[in-house]
Coordinates of C-alpha atoms in Angstrom, one line a residue:
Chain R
X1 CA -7.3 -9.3 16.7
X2 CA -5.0 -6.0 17.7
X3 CA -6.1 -3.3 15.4
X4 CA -5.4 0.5 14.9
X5 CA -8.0 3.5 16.3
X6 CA -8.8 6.5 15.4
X7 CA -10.7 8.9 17.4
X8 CA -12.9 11.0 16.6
X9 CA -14.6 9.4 13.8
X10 CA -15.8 12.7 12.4
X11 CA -14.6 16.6 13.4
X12 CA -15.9 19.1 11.9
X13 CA -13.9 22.5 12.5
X14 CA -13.8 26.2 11.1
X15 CA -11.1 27.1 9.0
X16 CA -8.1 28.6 10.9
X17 CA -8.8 26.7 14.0
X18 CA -6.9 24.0 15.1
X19 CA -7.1 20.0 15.2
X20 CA -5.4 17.2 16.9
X21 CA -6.4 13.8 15.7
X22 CA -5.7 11.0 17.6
X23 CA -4.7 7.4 16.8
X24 CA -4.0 4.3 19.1
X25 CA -1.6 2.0 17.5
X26 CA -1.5 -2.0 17.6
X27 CA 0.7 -2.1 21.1
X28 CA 3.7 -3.9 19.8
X29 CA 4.0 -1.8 16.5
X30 CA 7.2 1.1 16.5
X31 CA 6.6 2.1 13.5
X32 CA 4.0 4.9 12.6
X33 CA 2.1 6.4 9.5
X34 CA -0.4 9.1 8.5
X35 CA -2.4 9.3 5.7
X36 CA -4.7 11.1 3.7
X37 CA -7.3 11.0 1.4
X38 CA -9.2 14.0 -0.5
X39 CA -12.8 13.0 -1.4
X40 CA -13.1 10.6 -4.0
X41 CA -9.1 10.7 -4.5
X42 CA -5.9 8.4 -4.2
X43 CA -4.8 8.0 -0.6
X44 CA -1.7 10.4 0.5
X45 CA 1.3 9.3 2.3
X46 CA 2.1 12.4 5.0
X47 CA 4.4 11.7 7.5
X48 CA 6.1 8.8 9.3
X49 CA 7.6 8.4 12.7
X50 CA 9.6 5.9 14.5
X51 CA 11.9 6.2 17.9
X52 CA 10.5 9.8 18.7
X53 CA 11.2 11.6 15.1
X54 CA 9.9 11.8 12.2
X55 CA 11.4 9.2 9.3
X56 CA 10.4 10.4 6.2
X57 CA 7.6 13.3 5.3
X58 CA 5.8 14.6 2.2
X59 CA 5.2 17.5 0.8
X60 CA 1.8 18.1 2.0
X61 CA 3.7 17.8 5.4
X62 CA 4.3 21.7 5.6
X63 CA 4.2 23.9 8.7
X64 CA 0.9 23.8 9.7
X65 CA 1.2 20.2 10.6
X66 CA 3.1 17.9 13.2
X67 CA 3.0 14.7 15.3
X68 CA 3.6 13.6 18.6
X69 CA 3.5 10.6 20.9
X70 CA 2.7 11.8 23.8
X71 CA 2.6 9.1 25.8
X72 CA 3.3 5.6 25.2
X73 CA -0.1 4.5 23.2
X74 CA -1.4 7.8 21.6
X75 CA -0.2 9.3 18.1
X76 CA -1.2 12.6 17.2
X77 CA -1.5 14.2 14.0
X78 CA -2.2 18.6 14.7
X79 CA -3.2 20.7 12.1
X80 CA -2.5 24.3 13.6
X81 CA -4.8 26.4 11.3
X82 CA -7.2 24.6 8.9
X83 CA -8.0 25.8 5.7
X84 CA -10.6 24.2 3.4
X85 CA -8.3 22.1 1.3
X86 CA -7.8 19.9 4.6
X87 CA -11.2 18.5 4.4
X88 CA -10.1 14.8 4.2
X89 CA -10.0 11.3 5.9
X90 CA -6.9 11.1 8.1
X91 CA -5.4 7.6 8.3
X92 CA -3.0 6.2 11.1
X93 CA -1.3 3.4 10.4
X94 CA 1.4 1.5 12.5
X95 CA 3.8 -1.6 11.6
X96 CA 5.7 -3.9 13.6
X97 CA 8.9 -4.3 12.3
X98 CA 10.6 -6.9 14.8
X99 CA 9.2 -10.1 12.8
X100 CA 10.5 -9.5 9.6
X101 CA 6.7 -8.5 9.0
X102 CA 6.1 -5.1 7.6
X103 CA 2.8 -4.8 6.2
X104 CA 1.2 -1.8 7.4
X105 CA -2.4 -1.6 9.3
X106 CA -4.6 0.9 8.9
X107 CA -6.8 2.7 11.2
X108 CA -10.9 3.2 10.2
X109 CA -10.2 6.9 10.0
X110 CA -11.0 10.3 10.9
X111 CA -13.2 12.4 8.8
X112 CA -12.3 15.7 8.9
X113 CA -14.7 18.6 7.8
X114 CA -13.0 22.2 7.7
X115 CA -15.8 25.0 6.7
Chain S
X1 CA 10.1 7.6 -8.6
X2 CA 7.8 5.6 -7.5
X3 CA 4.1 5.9 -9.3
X4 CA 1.2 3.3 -9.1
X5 CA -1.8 3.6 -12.5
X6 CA -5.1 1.9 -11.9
X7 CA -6.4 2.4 -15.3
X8 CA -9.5 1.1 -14.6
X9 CA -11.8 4.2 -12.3
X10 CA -15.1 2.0 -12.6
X11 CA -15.9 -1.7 -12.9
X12 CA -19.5 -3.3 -13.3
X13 CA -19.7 -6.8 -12.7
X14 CA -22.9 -9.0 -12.5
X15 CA -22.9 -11.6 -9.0
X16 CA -20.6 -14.6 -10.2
X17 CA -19.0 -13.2 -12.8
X18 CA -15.2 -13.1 -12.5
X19 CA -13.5 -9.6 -13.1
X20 CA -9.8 -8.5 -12.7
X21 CA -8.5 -5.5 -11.7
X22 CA -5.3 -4.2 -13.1
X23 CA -2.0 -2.4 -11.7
X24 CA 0.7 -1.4 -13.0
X25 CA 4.0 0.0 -11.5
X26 CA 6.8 2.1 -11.7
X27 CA 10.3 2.0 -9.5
X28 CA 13.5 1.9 -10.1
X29 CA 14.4 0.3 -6.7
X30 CA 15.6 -3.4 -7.3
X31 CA 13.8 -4.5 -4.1
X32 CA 10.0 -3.0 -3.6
X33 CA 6.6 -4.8 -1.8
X34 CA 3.5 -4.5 -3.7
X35 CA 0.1 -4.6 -1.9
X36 CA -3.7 -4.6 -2.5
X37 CA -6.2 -2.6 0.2
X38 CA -10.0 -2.8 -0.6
X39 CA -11.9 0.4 1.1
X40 CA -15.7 -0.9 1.3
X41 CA -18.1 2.0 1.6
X42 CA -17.4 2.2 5.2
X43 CA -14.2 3.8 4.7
X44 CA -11.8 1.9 6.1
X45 CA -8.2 0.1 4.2
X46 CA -8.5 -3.5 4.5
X47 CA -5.1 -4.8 3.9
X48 CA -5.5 -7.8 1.2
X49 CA -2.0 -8.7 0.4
X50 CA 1.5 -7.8 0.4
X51 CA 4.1 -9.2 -2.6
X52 CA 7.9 -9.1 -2.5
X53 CA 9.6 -8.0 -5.7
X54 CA 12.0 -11.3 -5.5
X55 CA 8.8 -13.6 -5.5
X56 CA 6.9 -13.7 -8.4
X57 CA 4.7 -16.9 -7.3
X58 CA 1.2 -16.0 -8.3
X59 CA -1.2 -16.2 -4.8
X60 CA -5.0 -17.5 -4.3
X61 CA -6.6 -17.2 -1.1
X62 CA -10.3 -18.6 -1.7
X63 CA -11.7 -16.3 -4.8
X64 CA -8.6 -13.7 -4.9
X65 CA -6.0 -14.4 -7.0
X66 CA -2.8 -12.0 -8.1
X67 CA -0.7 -12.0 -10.5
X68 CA 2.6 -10.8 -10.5
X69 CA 4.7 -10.4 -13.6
X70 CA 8.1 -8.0 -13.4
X71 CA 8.6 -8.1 -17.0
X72 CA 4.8 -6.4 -17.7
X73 CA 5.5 -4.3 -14.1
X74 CA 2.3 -5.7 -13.8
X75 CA 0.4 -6.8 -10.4
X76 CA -3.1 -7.5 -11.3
X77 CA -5.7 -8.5 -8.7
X78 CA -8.9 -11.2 -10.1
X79 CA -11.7 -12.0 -8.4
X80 CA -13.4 -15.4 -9.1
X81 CA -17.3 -15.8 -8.4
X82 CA -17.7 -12.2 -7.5
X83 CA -20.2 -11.3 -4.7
X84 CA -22.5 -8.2 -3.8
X85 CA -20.2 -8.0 -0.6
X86 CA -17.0 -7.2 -3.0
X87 CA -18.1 -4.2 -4.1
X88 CA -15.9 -1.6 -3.4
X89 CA -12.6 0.7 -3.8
X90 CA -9.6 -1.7 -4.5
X91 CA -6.3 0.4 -4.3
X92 CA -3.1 -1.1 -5.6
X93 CA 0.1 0.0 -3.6
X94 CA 3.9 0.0 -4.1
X95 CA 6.7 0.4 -1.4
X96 CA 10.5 1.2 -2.2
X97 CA 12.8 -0.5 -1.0
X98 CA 12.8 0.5 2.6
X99 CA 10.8 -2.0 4.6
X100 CA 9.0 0.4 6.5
X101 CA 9.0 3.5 3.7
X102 CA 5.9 5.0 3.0
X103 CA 3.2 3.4 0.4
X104 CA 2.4 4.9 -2.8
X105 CA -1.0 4.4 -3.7
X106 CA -2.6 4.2 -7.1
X107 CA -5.8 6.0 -7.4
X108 CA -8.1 2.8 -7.2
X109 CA -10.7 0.9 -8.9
X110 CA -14.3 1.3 -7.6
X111 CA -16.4 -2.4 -8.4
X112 CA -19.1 -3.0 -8.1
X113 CA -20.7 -5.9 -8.0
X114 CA -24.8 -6.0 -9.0
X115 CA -27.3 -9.2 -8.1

């Protein structure tokens, strides 16, 4: 069964450095989500991205963030200087949205240390 | 606004007992999709199900069951015969009435399910 990855599993970086995590989406999906989740906490809509743009952003999605597709498999979630408060799981999620089908699957995650 | 309360933080269940896991909503879009993730101690969102606001047809698949009732704003999520391998984080989720908008996400229910 197509599913979503994430790579890496786990970064750990130093505050003020900077991070790209990296999704592949299921390859018919157009549609494209990151998430996050704090520790213990509810998971955090960020950002969503269809035909090259972004679609709809929170406001945890400041500055210091932004998303790419580079090519035509990878999404990328940068974080241009860490601070502490970004220590999180990052999830990528993509959906299809050509069957009337719109649920949307979830990558296993990146867990991101910042010290 | 769109808002998602899991009232419940912790649930204890014995093996085979039955236990139900509440949700309850907040929109004021006339169209919105409800969903159910579990997030076993591995991390990842397991998508569980997905209900349309217009369909209010109660769902089992094997022991899950949900109920949905629009005049509680009430999506409630039972497990029948529960099993050591249920325990985990069940997150309750609403979506507006975009198809593809983002998910709000309640702050979940950790079960956990004792031999």
């Amino acid at each position: 069964e197509p599913e979503v990855t994430q790579t890496p599993s786990h970064q750990v970086t130093q505050m003020g450095q900077e991070v790209i995590l990296r999704c592949v989406p299921i390859s018919n999906h157009l549609y494209f989500y990151w998430y996050r989740q704090i520790l213990g906490q509810k998971v955090e809509f960020l950002v969503s991205f269809y035909n090259n743009e972004i679609s709809e952003k929170s406001e945890i999605f400041d500055d210091q963030f932004s998303v790419e597709r580079p090519d035509g498999s990878n999404f990328t979630l940068k974080i241009r200087s860490t601070k502490l408060e970004d220590s999180a799981m990052y999830f990528c999620a993509s959906s299809e949205i050509s069957s009337g089908v719109y649920e949307q699957y979830f990558g296993p995650g990146t867990r991101l240390t910042v010290t | 606004a769109q808002k998602v309360t899991q009232a419940q933080t912790e649930i204890s269940v014995v093996e085979k007992e039955d236990v139900t896991l509440d949700c309850v909503y907040e929109t004021r879009d006339t169209t919105y999709y409800l969903f159910w993730y579990k997030q076993p101690p591995s991390g990842e969102l397991v998508f569980l199900i997905r209900r349309n606001s217009f369909d209010e047809q109660n769902e089992i698949s094997g022991r899950y069951s949900w109920n949905f009732q629009k005049s509680t704003s009430s999506f409630n999520f039972t497990i029948t015969a529960s099993q050591v391998v249920d325990s985990a984080v069940y997150f309750c989720a609403l979506r507006g009435g975009s198809t593809l908008g983002r998910l709000y996400f309640g702050r979940g229910t950790q079960l956990t399910v004792w031999p």
